[in-house]
mmCIF file with all atom_site columns, C-alpha atoms in Angstrom:
data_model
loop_
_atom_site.group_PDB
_atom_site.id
_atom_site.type_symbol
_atom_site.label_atom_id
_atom_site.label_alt_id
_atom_site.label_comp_id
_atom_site.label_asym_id
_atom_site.label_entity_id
_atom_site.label_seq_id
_atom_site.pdbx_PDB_ins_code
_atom_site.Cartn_x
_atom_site.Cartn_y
_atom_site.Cartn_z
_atom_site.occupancy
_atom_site.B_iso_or_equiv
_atom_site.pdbx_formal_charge
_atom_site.auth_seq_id
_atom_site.auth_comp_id
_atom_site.auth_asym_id
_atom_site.auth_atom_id
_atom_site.pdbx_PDB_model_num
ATOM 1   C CA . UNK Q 1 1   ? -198.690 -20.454 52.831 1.00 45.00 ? 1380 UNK Q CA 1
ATOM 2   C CA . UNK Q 1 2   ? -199.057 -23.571 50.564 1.00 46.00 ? 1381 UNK Q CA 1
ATOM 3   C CA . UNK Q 1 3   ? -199.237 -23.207 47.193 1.00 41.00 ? 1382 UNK Q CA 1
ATOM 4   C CA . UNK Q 1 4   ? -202.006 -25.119 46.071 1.00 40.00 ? 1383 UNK Q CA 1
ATOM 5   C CA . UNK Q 1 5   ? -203.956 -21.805 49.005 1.00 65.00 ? 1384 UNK Q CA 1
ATOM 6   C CA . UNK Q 1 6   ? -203.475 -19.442 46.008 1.00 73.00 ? 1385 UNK Q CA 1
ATOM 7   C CA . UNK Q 1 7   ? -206.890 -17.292 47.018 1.00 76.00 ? 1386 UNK Q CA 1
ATOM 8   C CA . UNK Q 1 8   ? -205.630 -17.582 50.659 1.00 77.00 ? 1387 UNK Q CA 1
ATOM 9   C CA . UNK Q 1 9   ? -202.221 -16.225 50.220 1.00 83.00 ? 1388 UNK Q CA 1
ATOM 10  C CA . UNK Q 1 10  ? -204.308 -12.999 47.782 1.00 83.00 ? 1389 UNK Q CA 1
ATOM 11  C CA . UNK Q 1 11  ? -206.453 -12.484 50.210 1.00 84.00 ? 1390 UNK Q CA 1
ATOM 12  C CA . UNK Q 1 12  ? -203.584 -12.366 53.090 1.00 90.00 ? 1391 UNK Q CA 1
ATOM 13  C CA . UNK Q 1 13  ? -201.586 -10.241 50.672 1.00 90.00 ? 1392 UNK Q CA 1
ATOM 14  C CA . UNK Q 1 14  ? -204.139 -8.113  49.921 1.00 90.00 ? 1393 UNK Q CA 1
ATOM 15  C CA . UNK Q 1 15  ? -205.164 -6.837  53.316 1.00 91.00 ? 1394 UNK Q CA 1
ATOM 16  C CA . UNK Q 1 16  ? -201.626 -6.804  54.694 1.00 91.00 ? 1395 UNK Q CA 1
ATOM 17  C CA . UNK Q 1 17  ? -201.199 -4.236  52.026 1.00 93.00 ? 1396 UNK Q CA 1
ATOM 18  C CA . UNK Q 1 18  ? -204.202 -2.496  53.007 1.00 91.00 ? 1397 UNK Q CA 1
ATOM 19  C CA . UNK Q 1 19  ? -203.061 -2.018  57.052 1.00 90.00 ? 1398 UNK Q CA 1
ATOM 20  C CA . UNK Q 1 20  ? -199.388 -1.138  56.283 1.00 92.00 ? 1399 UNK Q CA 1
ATOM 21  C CA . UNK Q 1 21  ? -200.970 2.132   54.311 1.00 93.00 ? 1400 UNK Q CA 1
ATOM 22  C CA . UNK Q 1 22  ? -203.568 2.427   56.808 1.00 92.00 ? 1401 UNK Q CA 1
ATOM 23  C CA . UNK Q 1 23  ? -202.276 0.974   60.414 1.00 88.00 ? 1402 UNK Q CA 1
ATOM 24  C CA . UNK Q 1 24  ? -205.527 2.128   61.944 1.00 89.00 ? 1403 UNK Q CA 1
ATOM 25  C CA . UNK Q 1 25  ? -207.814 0.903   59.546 1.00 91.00 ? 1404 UNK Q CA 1
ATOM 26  C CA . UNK Q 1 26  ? -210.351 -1.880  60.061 1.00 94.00 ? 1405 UNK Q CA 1
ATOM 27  C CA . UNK Q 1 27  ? -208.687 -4.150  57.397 1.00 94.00 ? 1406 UNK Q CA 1
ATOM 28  C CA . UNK Q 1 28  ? -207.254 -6.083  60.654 1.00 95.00 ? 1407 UNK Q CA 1
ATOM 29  C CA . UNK Q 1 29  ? -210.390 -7.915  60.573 1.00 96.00 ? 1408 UNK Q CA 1
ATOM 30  C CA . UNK Q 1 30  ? -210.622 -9.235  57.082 1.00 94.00 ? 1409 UNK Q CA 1
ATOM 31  C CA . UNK Q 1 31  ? -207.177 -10.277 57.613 1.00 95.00 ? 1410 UNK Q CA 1
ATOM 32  C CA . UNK Q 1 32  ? -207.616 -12.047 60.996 1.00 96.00 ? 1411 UNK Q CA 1
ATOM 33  C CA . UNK Q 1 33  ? -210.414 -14.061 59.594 1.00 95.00 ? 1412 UNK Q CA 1
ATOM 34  C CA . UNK Q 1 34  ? -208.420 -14.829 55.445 1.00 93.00 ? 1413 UNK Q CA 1
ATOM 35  C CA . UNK Q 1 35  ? -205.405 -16.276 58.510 1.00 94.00 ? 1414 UNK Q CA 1
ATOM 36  C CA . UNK Q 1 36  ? -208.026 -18.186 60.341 1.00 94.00 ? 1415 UNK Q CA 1
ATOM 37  C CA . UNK Q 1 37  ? -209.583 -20.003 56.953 1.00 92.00 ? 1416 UNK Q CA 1
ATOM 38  C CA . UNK Q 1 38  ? -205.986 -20.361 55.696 1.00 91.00 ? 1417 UNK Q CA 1
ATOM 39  C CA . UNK Q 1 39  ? -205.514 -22.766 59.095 1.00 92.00 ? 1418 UNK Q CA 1
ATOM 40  C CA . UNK Q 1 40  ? -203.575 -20.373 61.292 1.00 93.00 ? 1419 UNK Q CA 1
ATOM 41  C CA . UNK Q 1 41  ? -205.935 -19.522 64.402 1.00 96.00 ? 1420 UNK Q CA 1
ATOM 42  C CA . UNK Q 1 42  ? -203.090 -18.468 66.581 1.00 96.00 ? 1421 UNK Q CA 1
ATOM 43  C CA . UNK Q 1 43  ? -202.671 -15.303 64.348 1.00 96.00 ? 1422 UNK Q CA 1
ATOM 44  C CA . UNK Q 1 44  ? -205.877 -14.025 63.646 1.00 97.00 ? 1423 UNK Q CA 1
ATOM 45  C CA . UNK Q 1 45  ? -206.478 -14.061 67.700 1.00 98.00 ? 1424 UNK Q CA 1
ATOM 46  C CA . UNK Q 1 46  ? -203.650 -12.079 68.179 1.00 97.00 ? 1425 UNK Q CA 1
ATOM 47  C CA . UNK Q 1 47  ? -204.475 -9.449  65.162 1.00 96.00 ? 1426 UNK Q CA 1
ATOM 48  C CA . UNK Q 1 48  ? -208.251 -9.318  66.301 1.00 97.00 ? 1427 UNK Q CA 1
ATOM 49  C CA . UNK Q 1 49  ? -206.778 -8.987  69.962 1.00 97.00 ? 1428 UNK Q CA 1
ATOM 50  C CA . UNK Q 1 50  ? -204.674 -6.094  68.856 1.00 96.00 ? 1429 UNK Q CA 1
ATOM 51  C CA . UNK Q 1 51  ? -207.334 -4.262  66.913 1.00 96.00 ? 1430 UNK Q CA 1
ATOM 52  C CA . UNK Q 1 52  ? -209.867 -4.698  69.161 1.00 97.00 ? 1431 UNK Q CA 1
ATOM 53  C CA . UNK Q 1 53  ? -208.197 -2.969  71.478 1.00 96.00 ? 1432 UNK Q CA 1
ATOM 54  C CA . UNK Q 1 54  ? -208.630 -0.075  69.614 1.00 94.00 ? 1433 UNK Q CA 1
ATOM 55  C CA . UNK Q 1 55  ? -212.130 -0.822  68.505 1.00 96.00 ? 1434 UNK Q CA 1
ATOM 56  C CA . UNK Q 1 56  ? -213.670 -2.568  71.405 1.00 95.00 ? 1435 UNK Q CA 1
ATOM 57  C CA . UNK Q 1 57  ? -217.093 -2.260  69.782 1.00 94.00 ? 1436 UNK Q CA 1
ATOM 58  C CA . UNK Q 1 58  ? -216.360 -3.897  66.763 1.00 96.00 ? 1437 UNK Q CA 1
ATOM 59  C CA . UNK Q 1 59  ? -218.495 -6.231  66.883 1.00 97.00 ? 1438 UNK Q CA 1
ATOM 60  C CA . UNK Q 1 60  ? -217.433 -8.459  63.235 1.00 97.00 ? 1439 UNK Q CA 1
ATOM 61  C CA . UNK Q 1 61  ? -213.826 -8.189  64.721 1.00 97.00 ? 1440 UNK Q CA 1
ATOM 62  C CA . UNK Q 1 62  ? -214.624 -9.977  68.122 1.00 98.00 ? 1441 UNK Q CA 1
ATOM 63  C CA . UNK Q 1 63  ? -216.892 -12.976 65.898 1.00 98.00 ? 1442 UNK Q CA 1
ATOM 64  C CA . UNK Q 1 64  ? -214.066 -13.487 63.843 1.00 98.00 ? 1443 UNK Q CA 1
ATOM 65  C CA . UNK Q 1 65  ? -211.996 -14.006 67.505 1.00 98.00 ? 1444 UNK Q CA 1
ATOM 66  C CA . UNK Q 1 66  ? -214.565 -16.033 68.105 1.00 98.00 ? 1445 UNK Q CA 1
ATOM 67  C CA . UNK Q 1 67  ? -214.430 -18.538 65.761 1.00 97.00 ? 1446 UNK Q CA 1
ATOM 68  C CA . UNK Q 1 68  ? -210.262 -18.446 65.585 1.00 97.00 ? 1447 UNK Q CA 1
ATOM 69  C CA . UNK Q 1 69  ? -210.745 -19.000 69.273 1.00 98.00 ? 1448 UNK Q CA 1
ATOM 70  C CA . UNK Q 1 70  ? -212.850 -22.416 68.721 1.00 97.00 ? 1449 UNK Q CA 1
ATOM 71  C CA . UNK Q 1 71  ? -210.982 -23.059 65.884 1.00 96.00 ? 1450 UNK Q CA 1
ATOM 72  C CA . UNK Q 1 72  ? -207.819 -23.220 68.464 1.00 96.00 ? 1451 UNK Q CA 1
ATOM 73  C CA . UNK Q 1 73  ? -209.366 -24.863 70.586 1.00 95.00 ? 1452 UNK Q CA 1
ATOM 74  C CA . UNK Q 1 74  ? -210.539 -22.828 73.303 1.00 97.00 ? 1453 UNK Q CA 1
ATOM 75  C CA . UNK Q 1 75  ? -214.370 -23.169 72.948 1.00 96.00 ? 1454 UNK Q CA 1
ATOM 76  C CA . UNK Q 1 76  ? -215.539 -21.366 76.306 1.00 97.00 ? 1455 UNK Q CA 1
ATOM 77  C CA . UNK Q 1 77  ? -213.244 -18.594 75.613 1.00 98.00 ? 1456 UNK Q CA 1
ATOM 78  C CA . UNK Q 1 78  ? -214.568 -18.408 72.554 1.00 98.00 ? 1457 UNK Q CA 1
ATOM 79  C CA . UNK Q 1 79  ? -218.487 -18.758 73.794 1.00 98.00 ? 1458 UNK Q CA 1
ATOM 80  C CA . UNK Q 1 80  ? -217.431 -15.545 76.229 1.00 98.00 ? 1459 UNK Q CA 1
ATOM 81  C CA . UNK Q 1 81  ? -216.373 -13.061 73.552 1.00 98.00 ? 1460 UNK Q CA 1
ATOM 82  C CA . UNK Q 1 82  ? -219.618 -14.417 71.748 1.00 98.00 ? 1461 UNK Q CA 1
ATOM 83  C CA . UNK Q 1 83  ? -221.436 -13.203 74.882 1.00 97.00 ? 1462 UNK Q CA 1
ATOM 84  C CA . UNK Q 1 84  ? -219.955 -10.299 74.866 1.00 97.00 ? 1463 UNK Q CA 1
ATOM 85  C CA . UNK Q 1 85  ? -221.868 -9.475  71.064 1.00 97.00 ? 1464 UNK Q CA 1
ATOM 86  C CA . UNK Q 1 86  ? -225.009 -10.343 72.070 1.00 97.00 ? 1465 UNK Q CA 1
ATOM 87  C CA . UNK Q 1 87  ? -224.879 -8.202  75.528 1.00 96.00 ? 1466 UNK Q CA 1
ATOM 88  C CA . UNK Q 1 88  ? -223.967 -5.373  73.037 1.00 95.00 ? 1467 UNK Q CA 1
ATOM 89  C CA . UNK Q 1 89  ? -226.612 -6.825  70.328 1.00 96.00 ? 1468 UNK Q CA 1
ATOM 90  C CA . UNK Q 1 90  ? -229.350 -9.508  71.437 1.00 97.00 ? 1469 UNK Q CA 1
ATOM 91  C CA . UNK Q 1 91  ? -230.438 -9.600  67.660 1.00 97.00 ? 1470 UNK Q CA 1
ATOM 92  C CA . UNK Q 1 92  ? -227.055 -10.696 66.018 1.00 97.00 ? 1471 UNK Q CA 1
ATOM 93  C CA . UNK Q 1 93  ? -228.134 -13.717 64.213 1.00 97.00 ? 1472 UNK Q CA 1
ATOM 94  C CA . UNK Q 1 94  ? -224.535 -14.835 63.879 1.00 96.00 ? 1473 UNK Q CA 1
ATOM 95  C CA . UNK Q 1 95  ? -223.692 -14.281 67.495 1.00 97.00 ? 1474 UNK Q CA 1
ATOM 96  C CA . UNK Q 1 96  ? -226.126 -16.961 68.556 1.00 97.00 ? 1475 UNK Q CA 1
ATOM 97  C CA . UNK Q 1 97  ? -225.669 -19.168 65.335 1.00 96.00 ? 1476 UNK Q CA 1
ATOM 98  C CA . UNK Q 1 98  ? -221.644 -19.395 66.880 1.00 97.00 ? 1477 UNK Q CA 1
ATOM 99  C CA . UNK Q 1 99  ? -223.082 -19.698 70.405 1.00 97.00 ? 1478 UNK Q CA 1
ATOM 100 C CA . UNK Q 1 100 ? -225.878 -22.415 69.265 1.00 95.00 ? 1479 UNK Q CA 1
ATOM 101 C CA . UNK Q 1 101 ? -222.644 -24.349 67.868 1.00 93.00 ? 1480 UNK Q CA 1
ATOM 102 C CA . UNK Q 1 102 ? -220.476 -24.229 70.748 1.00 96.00 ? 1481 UNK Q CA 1
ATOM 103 C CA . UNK Q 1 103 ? -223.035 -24.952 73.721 1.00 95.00 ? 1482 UNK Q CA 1
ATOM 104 C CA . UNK Q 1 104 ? -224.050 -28.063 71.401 1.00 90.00 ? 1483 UNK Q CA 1
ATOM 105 C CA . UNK Q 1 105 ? -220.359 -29.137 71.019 1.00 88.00 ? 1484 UNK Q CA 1
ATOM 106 C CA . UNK Q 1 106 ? -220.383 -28.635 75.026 1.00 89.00 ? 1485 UNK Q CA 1
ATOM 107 C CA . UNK Q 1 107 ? -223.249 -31.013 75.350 1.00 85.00 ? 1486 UNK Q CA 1
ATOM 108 C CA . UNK Q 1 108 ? -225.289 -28.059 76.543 1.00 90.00 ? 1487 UNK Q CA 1
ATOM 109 C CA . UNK Q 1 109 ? -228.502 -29.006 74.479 1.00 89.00 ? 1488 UNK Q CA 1
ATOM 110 C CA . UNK Q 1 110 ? -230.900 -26.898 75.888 1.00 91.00 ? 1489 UNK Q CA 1
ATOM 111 C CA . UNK Q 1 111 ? -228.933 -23.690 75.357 1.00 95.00 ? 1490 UNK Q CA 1
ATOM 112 C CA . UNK Q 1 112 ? -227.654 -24.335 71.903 1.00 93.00 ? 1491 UNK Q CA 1
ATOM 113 C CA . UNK Q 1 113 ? -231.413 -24.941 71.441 1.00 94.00 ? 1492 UNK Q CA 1
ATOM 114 C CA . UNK Q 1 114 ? -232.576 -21.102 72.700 1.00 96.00 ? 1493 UNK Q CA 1
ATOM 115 C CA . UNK Q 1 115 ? -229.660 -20.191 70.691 1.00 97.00 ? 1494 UNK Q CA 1
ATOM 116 C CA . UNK Q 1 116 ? -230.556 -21.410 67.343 1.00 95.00 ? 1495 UNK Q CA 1
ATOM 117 C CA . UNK Q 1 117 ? -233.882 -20.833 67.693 1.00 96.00 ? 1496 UNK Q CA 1
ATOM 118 C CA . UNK Q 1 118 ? -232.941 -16.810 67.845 1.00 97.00 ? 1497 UNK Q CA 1
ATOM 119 C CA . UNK Q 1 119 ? -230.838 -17.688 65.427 1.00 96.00 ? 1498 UNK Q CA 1
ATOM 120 C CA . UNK Q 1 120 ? -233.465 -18.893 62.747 1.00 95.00 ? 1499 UNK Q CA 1
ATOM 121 C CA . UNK Q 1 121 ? -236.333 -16.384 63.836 1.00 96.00 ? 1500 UNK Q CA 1
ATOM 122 C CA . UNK Q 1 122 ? -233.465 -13.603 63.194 1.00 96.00 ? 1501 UNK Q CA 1
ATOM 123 C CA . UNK Q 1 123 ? -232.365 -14.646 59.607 1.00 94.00 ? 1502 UNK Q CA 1
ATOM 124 C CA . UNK Q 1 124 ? -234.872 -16.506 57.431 1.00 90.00 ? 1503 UNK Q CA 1
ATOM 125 C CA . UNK Q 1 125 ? -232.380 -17.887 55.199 1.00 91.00 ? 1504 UNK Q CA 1
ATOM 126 C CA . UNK Q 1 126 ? -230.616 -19.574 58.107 1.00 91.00 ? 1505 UNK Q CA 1
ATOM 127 C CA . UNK Q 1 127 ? -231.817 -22.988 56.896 1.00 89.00 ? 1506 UNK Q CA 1
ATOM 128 C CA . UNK Q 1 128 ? -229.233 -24.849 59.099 1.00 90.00 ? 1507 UNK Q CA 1
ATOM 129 C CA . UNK Q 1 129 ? -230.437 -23.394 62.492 1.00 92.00 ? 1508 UNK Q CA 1
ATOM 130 C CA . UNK Q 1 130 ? -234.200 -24.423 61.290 1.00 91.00 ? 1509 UNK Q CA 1
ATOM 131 C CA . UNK Q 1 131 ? -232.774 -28.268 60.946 1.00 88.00 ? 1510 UNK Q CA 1
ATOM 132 C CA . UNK Q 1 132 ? -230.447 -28.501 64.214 1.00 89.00 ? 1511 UNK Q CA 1
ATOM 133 C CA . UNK Q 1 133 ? -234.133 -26.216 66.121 1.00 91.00 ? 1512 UNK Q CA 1
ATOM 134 C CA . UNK Q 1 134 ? -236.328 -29.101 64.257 1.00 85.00 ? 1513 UNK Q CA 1
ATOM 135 C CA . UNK Q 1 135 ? -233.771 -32.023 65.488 1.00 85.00 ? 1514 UNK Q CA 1
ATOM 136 C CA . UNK Q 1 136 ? -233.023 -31.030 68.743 1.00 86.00 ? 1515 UNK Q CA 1
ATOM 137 C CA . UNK Q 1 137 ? -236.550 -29.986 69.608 1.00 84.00 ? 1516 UNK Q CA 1
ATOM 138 C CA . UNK Q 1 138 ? -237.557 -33.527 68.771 1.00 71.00 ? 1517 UNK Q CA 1
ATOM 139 C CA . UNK Q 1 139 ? -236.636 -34.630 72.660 1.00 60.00 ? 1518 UNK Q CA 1
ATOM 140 C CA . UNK Q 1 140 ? -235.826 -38.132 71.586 1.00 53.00 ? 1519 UNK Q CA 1
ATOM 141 C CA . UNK Q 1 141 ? -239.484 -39.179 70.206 1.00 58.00 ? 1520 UNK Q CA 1
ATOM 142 C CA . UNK Q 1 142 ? -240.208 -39.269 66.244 1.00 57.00 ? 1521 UNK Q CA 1
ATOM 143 C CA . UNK Q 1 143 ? -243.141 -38.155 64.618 1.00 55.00 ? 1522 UNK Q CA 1
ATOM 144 C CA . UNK Q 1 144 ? -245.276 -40.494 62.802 1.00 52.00 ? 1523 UNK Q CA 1
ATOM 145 C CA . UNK Q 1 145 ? -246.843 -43.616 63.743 1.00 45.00 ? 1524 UNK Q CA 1
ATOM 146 C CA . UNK Q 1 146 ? -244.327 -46.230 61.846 1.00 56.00 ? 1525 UNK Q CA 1
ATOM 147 C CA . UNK Q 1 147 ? -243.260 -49.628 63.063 1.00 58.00 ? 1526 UNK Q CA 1
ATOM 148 C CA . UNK Q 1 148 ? -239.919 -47.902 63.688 1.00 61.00 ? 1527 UNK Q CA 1
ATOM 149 C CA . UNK Q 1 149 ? -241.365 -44.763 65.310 1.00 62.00 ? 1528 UNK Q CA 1
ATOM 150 C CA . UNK Q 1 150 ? -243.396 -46.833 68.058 1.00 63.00 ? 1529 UNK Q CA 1
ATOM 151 C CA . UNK Q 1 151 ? -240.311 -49.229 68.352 1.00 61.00 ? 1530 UNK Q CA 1
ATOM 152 C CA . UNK Q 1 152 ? -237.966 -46.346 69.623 1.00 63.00 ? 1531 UNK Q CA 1
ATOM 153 C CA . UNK Q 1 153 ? -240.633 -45.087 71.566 1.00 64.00 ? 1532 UNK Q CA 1
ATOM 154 C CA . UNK Q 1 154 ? -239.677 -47.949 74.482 1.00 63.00 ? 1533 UNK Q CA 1
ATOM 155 C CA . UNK Q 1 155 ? -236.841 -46.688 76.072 1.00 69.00 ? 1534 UNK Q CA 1
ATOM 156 C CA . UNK Q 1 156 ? -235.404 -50.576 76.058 1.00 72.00 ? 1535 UNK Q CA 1
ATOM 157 C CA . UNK Q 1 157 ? -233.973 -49.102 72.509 1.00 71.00 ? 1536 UNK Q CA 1
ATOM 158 C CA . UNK Q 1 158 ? -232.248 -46.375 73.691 1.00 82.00 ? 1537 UNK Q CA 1
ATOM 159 C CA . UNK Q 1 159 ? -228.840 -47.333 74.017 1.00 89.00 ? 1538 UNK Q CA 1
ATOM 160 C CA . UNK Q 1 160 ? -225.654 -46.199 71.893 1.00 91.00 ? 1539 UNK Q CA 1
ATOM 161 C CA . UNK Q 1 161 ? -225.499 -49.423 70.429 1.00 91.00 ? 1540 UNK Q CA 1
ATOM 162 C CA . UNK Q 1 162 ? -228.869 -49.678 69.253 1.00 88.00 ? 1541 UNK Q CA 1
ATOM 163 C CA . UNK Q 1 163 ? -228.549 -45.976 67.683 1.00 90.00 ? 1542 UNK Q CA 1
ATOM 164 C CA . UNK Q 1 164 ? -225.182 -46.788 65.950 1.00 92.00 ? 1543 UNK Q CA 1
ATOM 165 C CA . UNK Q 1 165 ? -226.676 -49.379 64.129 1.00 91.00 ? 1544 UNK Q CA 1
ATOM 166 C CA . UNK Q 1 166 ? -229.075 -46.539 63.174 1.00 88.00 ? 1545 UNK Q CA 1
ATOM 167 C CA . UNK Q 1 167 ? -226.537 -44.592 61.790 1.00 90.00 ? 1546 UNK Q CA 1
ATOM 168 C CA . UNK Q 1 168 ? -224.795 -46.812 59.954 1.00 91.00 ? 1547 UNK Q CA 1
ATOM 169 C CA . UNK Q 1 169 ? -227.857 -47.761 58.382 1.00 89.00 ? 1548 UNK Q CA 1
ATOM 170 C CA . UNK Q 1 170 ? -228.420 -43.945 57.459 1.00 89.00 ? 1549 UNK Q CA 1
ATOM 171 C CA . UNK Q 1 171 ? -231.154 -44.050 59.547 1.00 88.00 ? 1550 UNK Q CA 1
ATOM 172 C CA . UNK Q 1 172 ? -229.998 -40.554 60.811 1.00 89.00 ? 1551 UNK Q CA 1
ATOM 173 C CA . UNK Q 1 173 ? -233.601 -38.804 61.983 1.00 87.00 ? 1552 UNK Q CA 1
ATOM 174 C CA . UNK Q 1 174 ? -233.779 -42.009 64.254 1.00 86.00 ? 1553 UNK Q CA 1
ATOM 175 C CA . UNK Q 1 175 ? -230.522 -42.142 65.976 1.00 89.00 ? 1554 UNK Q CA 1
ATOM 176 C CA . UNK Q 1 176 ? -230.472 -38.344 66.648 1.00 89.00 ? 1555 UNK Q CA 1
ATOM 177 C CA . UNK Q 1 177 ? -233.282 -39.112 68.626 1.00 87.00 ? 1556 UNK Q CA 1
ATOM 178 C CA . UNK Q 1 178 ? -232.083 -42.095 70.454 1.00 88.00 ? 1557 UNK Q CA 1
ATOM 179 C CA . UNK Q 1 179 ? -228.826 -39.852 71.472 1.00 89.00 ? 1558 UNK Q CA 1
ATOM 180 C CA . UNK Q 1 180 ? -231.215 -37.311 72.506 1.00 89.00 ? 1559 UNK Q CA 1
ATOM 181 C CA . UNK Q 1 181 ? -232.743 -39.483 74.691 1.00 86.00 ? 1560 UNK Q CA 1
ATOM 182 C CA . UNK Q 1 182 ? -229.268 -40.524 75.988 1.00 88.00 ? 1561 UNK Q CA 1
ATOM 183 C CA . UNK Q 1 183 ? -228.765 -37.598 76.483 1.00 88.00 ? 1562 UNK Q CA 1
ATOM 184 C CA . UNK Q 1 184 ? -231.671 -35.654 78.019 1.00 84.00 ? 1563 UNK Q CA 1
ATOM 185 C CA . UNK Q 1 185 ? -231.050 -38.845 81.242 1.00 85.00 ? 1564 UNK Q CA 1
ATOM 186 C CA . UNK Q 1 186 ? -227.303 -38.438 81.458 1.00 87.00 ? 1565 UNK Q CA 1
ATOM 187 C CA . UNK Q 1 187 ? -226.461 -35.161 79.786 1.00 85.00 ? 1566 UNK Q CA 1
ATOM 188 C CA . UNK Q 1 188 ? -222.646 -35.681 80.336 1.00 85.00 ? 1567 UNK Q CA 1
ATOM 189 C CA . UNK Q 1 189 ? -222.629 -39.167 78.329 1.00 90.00 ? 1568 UNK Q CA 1
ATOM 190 C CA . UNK Q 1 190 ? -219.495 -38.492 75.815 1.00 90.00 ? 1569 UNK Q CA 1
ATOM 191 C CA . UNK Q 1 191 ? -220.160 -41.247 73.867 1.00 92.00 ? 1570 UNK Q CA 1
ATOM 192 C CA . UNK Q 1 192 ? -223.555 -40.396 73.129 1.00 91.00 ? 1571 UNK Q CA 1
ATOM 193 C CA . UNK Q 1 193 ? -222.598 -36.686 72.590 1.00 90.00 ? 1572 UNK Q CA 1
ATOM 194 C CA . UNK Q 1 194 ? -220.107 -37.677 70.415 1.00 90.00 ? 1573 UNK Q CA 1
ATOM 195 C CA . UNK Q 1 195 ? -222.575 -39.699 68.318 1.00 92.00 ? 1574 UNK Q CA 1
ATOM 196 C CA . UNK Q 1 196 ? -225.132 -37.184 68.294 1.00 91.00 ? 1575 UNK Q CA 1
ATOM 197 C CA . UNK Q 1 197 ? -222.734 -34.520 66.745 1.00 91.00 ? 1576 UNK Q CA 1
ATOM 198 C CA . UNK Q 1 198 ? -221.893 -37.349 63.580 1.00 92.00 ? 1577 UNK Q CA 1
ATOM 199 C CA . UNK Q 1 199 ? -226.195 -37.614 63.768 1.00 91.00 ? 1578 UNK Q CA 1
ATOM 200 C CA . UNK Q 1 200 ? -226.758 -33.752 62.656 1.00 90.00 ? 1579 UNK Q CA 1
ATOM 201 C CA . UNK Q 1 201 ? -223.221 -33.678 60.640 1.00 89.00 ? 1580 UNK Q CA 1
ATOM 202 C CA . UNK Q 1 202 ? -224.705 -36.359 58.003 1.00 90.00 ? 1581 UNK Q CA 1
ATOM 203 C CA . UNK Q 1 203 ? -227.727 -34.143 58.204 1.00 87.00 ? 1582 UNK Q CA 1
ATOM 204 C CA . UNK Q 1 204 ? -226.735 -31.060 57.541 1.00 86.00 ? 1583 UNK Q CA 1
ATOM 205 C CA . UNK Q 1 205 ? -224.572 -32.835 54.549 1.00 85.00 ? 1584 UNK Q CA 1
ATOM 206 C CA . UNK Q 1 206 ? -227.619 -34.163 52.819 1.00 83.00 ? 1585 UNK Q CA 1
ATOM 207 C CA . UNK Q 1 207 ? -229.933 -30.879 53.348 1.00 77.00 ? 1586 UNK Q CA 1
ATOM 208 C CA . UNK Q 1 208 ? -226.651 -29.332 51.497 1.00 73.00 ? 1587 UNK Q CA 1
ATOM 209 C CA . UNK Q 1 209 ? -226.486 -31.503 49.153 1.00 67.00 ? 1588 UNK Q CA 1
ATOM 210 C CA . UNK Q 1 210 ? -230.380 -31.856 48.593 1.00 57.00 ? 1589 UNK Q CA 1
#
């Protein structure tokens, strides 16, 4: 553990302490997810792999697996155990906020849509679901009637380059769109995947930050 991870290494400490007087506690858990923050994914799958073994139900257990899992890269794995919540639990908000995440990273728009839409009707103060629903259920048009608005609405604009430019010019509503659009014709367009995902990270950085 590095030193300037000072909480990290507590919180490690702490629940290591906690399972060596109580092997069959749930403390596993906590202590899967402090490894997984603290940048060591390969751990917390194998401690949330261990104690769900014993607690297959557990349903906080096999999020934080989850996560670790997309965190080590393995997103569908991940995306399966998350599947495996919401068979148990339709209405776990954070089950389909995970799921919204990783079909969206797949390029699976329309899923990570349904997703985050349960998401947001589940837990009110899930303001980020609300902005990726109101983004992604855009389709690739903008509201309004401006200049811009009825320029993008001729597909001749449409293009990765044109949408770039967008971003760059922190125009990030309007190249979300035009990636959309990309998008909805050729779903498996990397580039314009790839550009989408920087779209709704500036986003979700200024509604943070707003």
């Amino acid at each position: 553990m590095k030193a300037e991870e000072p909480a990290a290494a507590f919180a490690i400490r702490r629940y290591e302490e906690r399972l060596a007087r109580d092997p069959g506690s749930l403390a596993f858990a906590p202590l899967a997810d402090a490894h997984r923050k603290a940048g060591r994914p390969g751990e917390a799958i194998r401690l949330c792999r261990e104690g769900l073994e014993r607690f297959p139900d557990y349903a906080t257990a096999r999020l934080i697996l989850a996560k670790a899992l997309a965190d080590g890269g393995e997103p569908e794995t991940a995306l399966a155990e998350v599947r495996v919540i919401l068979q148990g639990n339709p209405a776990d908000a954070q089950a389909h906020r995970l799921a919204g995440e990783l079909e969206r990273r797949a390029g699976r728009l329309p899923e990570a849509l349904a997703h985050l839409r349960q998401s947001a009707a589940l837990d009110p103060a899930d303001r980020e679901s609300r902005l990726l629903v109101e983004v992604l259920d855009g389709g690739g048009t903008l509201a309004g009637a401006s200049a811009l608005a009825r320029l993008l609405a001729d597909d001749t604009f449409a293009t990765v380059s044109f949408g770039t430019v967008c971003l760059e010019q922190g125009l990030v509503d309007e190249a979300a769109q035009i990636f959309l659009r990309i998008l909805r014709k050729e779903p498996g367009h990397e580039v314009a995947h790839r550009r989408l995902e920087e779209a709704l990270r500036v986003k979700i950085q200024r509604r943070k930050g707003s």
